[in-house]
PDB file of C-alpha atoms in Angstrom:
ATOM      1  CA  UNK A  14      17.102   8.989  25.458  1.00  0.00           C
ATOM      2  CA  UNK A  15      18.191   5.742  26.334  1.00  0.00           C
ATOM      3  CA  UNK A  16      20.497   3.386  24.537  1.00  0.00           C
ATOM      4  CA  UNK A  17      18.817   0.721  22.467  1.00  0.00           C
ATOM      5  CA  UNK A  18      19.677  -2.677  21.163  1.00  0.00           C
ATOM      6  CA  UNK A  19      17.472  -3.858  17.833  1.00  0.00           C
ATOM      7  CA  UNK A  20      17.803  -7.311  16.227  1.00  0.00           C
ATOM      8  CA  UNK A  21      16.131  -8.945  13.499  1.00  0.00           C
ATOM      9  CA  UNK A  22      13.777 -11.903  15.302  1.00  0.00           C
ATOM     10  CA  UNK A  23      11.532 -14.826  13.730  1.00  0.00           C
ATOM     11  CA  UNK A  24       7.825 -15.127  14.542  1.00  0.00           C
ATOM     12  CA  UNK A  25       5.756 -18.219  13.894  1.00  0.00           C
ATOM     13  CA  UNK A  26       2.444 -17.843  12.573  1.00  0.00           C
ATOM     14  CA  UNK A  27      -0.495 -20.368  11.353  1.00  0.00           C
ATOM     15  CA  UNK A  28       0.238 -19.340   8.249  1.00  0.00           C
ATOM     16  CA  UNK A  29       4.205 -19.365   8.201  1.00  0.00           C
ATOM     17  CA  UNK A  30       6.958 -17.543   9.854  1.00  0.00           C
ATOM     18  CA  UNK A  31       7.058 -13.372   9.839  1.00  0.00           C
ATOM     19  CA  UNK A  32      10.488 -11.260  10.210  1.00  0.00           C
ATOM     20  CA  UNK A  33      10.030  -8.715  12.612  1.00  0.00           C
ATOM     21  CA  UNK A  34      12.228  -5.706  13.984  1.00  0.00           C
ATOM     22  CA  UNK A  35      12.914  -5.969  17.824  1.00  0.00           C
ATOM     23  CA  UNK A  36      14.132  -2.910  19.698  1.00  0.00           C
ATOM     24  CA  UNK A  37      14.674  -2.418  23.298  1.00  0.00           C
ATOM     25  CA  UNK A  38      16.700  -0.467  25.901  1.00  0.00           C
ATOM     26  CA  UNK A  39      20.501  -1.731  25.975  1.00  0.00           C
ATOM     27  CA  UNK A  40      19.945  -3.528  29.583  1.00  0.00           C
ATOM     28  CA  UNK A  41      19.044  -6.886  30.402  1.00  0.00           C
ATOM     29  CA  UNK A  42      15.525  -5.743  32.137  1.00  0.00           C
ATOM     30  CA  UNK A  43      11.651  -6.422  30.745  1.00  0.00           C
ATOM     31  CA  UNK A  44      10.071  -3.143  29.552  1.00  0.00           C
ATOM     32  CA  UNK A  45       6.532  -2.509  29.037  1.00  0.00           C
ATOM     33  CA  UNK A  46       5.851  -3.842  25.135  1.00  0.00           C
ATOM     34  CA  UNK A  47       4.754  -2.140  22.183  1.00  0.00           C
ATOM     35  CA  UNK A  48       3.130  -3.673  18.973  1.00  0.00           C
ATOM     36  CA  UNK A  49       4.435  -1.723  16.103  1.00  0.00           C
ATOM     37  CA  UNK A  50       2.343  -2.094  12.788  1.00  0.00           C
ATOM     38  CA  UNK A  51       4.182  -0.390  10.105  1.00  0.00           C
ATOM     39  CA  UNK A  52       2.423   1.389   6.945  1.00  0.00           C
ATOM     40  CA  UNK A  53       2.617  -0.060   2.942  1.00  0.00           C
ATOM     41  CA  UNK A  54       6.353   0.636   2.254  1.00  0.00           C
ATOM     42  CA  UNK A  55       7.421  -1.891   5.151  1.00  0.00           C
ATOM     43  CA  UNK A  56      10.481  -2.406   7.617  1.00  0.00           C
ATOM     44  CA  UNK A  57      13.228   0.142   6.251  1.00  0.00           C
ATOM     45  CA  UNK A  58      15.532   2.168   7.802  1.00  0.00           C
ATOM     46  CA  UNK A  59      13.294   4.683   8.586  1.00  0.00           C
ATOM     47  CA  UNK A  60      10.791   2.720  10.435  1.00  0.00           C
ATOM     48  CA  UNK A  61      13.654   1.024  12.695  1.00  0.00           C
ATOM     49  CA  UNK A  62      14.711   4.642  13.631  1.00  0.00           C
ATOM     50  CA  UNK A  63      11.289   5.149  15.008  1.00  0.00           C
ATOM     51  CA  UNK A  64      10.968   2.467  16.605  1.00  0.00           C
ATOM     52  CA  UNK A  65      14.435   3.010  17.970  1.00  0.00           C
ATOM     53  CA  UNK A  66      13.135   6.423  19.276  1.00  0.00           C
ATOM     54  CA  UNK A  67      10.134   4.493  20.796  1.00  0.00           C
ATOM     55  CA  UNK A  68      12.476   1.978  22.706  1.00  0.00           C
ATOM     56  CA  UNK A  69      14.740   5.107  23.976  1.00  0.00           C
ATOM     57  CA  UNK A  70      12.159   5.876  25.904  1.00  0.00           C
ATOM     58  CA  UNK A  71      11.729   2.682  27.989  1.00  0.00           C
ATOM     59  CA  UNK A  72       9.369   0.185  25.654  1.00  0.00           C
ATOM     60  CA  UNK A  73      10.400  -3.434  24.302  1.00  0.00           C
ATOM     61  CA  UNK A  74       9.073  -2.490  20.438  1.00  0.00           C
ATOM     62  CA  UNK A  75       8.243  -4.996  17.899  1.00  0.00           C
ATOM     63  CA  UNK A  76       7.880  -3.974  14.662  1.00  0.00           C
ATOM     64  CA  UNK A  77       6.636  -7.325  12.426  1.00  0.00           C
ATOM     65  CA  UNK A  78       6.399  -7.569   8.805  1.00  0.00           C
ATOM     66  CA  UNK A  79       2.943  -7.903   8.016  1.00  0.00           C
ATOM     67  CA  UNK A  80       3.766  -8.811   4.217  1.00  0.00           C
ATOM     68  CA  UNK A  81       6.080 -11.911   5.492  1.00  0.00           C
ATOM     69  CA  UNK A  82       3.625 -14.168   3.530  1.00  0.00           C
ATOM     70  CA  UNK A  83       4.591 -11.894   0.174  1.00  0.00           C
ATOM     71  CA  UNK A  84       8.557 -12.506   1.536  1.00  0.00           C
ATOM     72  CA  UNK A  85      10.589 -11.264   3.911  1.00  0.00           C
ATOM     73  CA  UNK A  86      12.202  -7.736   4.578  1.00  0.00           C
ATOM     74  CA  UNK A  87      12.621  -5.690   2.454  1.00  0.00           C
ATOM     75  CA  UNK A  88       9.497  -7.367   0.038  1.00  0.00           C
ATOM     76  CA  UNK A  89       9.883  -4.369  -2.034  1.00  0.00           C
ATOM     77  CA  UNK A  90      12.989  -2.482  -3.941  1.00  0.00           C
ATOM     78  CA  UNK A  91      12.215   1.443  -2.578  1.00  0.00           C
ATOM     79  CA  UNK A  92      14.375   4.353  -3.385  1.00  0.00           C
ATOM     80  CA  UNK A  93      15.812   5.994  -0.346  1.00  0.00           C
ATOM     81  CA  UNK A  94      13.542   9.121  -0.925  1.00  0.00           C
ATOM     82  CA  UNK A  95       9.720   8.027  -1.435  1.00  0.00           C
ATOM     83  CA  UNK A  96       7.360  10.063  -3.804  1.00  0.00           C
ATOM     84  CA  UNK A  97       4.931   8.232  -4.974  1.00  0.00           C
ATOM     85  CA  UNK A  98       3.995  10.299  -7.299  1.00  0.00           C
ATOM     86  CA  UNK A  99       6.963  10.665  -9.237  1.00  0.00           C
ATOM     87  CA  UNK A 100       6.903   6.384  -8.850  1.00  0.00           C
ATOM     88  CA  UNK A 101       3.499   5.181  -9.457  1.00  0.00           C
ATOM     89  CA  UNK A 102       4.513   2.600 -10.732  1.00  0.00           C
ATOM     90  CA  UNK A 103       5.656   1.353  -6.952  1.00  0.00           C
ATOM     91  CA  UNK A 104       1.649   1.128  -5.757  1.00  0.00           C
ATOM     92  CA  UNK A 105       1.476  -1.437  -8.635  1.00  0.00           C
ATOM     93  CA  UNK A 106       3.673  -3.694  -6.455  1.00  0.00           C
ATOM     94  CA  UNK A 107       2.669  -2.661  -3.547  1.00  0.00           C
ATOM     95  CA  UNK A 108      -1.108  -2.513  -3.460  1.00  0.00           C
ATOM     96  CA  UNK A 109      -1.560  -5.988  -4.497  1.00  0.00           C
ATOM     97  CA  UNK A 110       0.132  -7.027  -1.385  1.00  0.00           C
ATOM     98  CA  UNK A 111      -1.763  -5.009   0.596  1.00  0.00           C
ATOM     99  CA  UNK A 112      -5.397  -5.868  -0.573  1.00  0.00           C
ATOM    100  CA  UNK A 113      -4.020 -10.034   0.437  1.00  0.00           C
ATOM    101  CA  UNK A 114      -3.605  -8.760   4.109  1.00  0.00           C
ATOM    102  CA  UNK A 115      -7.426  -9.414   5.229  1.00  0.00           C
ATOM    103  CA  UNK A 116      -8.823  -8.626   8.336  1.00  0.00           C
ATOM    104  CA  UNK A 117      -8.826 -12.147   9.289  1.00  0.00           C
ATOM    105  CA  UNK A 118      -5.290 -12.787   8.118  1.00  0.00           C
ATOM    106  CA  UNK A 119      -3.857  -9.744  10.155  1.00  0.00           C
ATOM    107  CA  UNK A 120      -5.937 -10.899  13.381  1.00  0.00           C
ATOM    108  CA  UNK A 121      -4.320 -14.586  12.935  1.00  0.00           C
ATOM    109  CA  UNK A 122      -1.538 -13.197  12.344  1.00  0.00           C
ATOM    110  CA  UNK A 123      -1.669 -10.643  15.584  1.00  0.00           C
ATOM    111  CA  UNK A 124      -2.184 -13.719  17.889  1.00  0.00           C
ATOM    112  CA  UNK A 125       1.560 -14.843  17.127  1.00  0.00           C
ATOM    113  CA  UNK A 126       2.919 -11.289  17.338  1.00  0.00           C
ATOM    114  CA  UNK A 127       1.617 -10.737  21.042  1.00  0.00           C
ATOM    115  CA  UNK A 128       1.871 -14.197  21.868  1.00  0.00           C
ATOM    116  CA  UNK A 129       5.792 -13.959  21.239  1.00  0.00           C
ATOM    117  CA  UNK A 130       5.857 -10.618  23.445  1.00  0.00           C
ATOM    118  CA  UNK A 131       4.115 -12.334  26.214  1.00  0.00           C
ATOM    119  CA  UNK A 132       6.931 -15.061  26.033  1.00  0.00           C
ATOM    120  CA  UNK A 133       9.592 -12.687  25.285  1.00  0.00           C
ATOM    121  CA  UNK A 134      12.405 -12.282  28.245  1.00  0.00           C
ATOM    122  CA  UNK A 135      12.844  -8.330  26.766  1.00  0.00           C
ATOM    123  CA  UNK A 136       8.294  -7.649  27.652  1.00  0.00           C
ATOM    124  CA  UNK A 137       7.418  -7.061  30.843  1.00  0.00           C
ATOM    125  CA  UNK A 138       4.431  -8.929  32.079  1.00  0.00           C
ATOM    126  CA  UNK A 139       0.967  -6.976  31.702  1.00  0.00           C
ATOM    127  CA  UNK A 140      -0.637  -5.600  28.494  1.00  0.00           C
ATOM    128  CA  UNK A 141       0.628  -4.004  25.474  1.00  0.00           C
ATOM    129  CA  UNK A 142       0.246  -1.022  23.406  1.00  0.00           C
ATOM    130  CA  UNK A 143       0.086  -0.403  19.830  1.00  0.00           C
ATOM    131  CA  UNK A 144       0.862   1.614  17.357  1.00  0.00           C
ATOM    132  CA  UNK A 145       0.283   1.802  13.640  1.00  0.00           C
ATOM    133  CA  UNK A 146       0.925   4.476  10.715  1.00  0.00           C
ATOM    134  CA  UNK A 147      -1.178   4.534   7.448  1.00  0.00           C
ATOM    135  CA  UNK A 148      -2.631   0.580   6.857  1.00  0.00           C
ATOM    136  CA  UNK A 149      -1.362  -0.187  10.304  1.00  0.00           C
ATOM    137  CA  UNK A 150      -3.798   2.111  11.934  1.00  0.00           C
ATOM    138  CA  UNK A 151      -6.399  -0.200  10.731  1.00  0.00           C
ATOM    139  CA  UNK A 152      -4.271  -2.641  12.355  1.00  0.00           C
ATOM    140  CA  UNK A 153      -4.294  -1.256  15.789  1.00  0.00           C
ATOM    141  CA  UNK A 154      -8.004  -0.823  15.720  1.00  0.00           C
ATOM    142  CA  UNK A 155      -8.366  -4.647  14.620  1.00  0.00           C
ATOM    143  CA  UNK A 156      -5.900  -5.672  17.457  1.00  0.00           C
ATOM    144  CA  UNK A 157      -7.284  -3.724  19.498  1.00  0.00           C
ATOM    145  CA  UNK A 158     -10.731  -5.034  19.199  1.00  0.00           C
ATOM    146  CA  UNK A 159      -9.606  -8.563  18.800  1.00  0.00           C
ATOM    147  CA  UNK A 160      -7.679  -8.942  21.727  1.00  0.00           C
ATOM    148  CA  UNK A 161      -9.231  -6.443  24.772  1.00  0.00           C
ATOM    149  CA  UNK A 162      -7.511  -8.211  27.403  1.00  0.00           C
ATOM    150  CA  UNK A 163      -3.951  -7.777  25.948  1.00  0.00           C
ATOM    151  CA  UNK A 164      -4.549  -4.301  25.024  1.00  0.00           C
ATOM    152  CA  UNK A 165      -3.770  -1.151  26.822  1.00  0.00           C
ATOM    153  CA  UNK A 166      -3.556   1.598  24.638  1.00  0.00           C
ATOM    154  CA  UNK A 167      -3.867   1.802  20.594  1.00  0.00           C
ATOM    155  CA  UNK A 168      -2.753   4.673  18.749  1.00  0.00           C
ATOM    156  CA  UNK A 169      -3.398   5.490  14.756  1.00  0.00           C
ATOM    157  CA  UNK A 170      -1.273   7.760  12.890  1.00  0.00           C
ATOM    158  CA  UNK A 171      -2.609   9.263   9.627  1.00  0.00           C
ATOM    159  CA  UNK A 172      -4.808   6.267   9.069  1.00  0.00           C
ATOM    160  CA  UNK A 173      -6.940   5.608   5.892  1.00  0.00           C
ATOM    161  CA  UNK A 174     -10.246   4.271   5.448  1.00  0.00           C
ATOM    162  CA  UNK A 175     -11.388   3.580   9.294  1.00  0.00           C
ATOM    163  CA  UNK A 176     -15.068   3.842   8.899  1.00  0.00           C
ATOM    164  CA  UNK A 177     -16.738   3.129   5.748  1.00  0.00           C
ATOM    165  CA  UNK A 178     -19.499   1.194   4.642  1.00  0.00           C
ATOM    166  CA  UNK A 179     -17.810  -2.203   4.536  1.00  0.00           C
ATOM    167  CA  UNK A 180     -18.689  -5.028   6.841  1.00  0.00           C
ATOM    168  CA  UNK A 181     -15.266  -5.512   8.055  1.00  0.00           C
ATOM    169  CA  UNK A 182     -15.080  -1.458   8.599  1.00  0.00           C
ATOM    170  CA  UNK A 183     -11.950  -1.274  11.804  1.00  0.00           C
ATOM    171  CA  UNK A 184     -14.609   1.341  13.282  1.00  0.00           C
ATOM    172  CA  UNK A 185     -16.810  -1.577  13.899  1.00  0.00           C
ATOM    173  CA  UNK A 186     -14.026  -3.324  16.602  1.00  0.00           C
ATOM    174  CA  UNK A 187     -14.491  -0.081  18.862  1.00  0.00           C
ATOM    175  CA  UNK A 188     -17.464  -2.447  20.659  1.00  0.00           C
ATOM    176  CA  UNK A 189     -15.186  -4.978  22.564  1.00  0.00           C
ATOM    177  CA  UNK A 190     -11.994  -1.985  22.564  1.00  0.00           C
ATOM    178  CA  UNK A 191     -11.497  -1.923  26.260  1.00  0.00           C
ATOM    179  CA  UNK A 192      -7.978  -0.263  25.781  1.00  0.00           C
ATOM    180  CA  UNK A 193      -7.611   4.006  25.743  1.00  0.00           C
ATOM    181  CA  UNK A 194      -7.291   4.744  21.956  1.00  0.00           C
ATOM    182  CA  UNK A 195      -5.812   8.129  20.285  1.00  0.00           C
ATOM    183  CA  UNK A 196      -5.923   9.064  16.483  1.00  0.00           C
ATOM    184  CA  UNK A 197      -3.987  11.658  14.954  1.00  0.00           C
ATOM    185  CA  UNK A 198      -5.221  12.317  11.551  1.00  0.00           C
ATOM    186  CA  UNK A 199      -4.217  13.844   8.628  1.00  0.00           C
ATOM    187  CA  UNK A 200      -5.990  16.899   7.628  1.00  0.00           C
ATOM    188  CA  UNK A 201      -7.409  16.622   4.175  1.00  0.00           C
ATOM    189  CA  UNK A 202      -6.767  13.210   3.677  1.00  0.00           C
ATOM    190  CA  UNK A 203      -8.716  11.778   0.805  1.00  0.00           C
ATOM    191  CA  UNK A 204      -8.441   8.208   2.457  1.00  0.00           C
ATOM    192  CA  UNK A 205     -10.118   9.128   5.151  1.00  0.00           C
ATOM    193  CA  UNK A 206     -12.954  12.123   4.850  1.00  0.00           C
ATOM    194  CA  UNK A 207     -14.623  14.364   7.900  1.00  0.00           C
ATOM    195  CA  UNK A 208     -17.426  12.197   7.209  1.00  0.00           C
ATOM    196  CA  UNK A 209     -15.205   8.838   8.427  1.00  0.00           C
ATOM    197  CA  UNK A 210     -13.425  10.735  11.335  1.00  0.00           C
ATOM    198  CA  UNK A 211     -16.910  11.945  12.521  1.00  0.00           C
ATOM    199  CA  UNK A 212     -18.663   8.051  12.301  1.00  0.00           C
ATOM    200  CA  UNK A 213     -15.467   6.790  13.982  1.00  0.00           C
ATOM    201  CA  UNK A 214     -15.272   9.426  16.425  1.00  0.00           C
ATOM    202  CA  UNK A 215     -18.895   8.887  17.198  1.00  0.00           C
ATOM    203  CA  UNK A 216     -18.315   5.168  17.166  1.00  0.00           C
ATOM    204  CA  UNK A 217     -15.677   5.089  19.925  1.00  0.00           C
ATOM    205  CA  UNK A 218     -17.974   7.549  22.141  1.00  0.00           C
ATOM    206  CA  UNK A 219     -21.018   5.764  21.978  1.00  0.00           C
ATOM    207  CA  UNK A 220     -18.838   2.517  22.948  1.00  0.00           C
ATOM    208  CA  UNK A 221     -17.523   4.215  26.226  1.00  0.00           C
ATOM    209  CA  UNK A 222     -13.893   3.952  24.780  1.00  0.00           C
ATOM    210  CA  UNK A 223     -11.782   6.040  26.563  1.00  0.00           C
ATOM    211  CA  UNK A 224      -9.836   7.939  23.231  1.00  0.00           C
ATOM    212  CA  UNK A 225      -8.959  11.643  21.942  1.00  0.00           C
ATOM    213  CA  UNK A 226      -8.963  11.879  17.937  1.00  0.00           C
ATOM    214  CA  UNK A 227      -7.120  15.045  16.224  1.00  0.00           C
ATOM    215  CA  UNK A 228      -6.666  16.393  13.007  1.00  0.00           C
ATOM    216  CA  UNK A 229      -3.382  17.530  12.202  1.00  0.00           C
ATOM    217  CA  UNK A 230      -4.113  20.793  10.304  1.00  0.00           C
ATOM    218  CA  UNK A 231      -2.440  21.181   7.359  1.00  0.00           C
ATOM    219  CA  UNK A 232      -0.315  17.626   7.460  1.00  0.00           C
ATOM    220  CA  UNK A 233      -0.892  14.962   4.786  1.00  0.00           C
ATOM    221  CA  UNK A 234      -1.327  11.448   4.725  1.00  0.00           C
ATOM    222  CA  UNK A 235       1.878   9.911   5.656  1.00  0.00           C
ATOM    223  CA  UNK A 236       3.209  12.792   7.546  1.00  0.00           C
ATOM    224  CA  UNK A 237       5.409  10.645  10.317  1.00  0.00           C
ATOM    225  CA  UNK A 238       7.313   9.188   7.662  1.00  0.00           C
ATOM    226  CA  UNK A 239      10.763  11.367   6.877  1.00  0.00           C
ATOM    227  CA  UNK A 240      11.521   8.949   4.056  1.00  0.00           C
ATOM    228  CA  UNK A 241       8.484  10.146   2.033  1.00  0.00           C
ATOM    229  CA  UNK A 242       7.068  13.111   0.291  1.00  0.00           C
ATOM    230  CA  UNK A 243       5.064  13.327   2.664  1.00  0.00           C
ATOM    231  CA  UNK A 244       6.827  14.475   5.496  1.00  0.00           C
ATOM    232  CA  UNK A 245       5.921  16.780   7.885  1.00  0.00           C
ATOM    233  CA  UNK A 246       8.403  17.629  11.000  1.00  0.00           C
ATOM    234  CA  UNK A 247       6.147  19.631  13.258  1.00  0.00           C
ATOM    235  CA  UNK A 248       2.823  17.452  13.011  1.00  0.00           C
ATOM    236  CA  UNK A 249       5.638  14.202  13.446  1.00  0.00           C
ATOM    237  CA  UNK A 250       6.701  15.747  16.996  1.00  0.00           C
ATOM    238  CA  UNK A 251       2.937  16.391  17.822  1.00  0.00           C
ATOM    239  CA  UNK A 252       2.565  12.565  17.115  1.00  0.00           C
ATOM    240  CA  UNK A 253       5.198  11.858  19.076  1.00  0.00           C
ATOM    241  CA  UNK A 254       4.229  13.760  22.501  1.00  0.00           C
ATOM    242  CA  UNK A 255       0.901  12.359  22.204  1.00  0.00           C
ATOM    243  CA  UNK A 256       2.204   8.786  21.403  1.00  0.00           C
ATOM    244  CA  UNK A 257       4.549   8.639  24.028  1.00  0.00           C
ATOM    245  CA  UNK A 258       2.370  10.459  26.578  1.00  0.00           C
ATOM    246  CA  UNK A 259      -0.622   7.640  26.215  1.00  0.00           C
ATOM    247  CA  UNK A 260       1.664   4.793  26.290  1.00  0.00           C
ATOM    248  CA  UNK A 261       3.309   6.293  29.309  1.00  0.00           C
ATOM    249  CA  UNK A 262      -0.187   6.423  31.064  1.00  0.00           C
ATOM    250  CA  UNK A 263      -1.387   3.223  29.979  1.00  0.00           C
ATOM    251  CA  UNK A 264       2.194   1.262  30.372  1.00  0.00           C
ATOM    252  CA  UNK A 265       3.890   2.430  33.049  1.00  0.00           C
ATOM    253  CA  UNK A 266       1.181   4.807  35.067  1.00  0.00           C
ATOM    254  CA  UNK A 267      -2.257   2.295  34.582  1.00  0.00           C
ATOM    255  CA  UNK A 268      -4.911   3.956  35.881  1.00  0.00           C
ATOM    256  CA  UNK A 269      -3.259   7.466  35.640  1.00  0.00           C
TER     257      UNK A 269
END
């Protein structure tokens, strides 16, 4: 893996000005950029070490904080070791935040983040790719809907309710997703039943989007995430060959 440099860089927003992790190789050259959307706990330690892992292997990564309006990082007080079951009373911080984040907030919002990559020295020129864990696989899908002509590739990671019954459903984007798309889902996640990964699956296919969807048998919602309960080391590698081998077609191969 290569050597990486990450910083802490400033965003501006309609709505205000977001903190957001910036990771790239430790050179002074433009390398294909990656939109990182993180999942509810936010920008910790953790989530810089992925996307530190992410840059090793060639990508400008941007990892914003999509709570900035709530504060900036770290907008909440987490234990080293998440389990949120022996801390409920975390998700009664936490979920209040989320539910603010709106479709039409996070697209506003998504505007300045690639905006700022396609101005950024460290991106090369082109599209992006994306990539989003838990909430931010709704992200991706949203971004990835939102803004076809910046978008390359968007990959979900244990993502939670992406096709229900709600208006503003991120299954509903896969119309005007021009981008290849790959979901890795957790198996048995209550957030997001066979009955959702079938209508989204179907969704993507009868839209001509190029995409793969898997289950991850026997991982759990949150699985990526070594700071959590929910942890899962062998279905986290699988995420990562998959990851790494669609942004490497999309990126640096386009057309491959």
């Amino acid at each position: 893996m290569t050597a990486v440099r990450g910083t802490t860089v400033d965003i501006t927003t309609e709505d205000g000005t977001a903190d957001a992790y910036l990771v790239h190789p430790d050179d002074d050259a433009a390398h294909p950029a990656v939109l990182f959307y993180m999942d509810a706990f936010g920008i910790r330690p953790h989530l810089r070490a992925m996307a530190d892992r992410l840059a090793g292997a060639g990508y400008t990564v941007l990892v914003p904080n999509v709570f900035y309006r709530s504060g900036r990082t770290p907008v909440f007080d987490l234990p080293e070791f998440i389990d949120p079951a022996a801390r409920p009373q975390m998700w009664d911080r936490i979920l209040p935040v989320m539910l603010t984040l709106t479709p039409e907030l996070a697209l506003r919002d998504a505007a300045g983040y690639l905006g700022w990559l396609a101005d950024s020295p460290r991106a090369a020129a082109g599209p992006v790719g994306i990539t989003g864990y838990c909430m931010g696989a709704r992200l991706a899908l949203y971004t990835a809907g939102e803004f076809p002509e910046r978008v390359a590739a968007a990959a979900g990671f244990h993502g939670g309710r992406l096709a229900t019954d709600d208006p503003d459903s991120p299954h509903l984007a896969a119309a005007r997703i021009t981008g290849e798309v790959y979901l890795g889902h957790a198996d048995g996640d209550p957030s997001l039943p066979p009955e959702q990964i079938d209508l989204l699956d179907k969704t993507l296919t009868e839209a001509g989007v190029r995409h793969r969807t898997e289950v991850y048998a026997g991982a759990s919602h949150g699985y990526t995430q070594s700071d959590t309960a929910a942890y899962d080391a062998e279905a986290t590698e699988r995420h990562w060959d998959a990851l790494l081998e669609l942004l490497d077609r999309a990126l640096t191969r386009p057309g491959g």
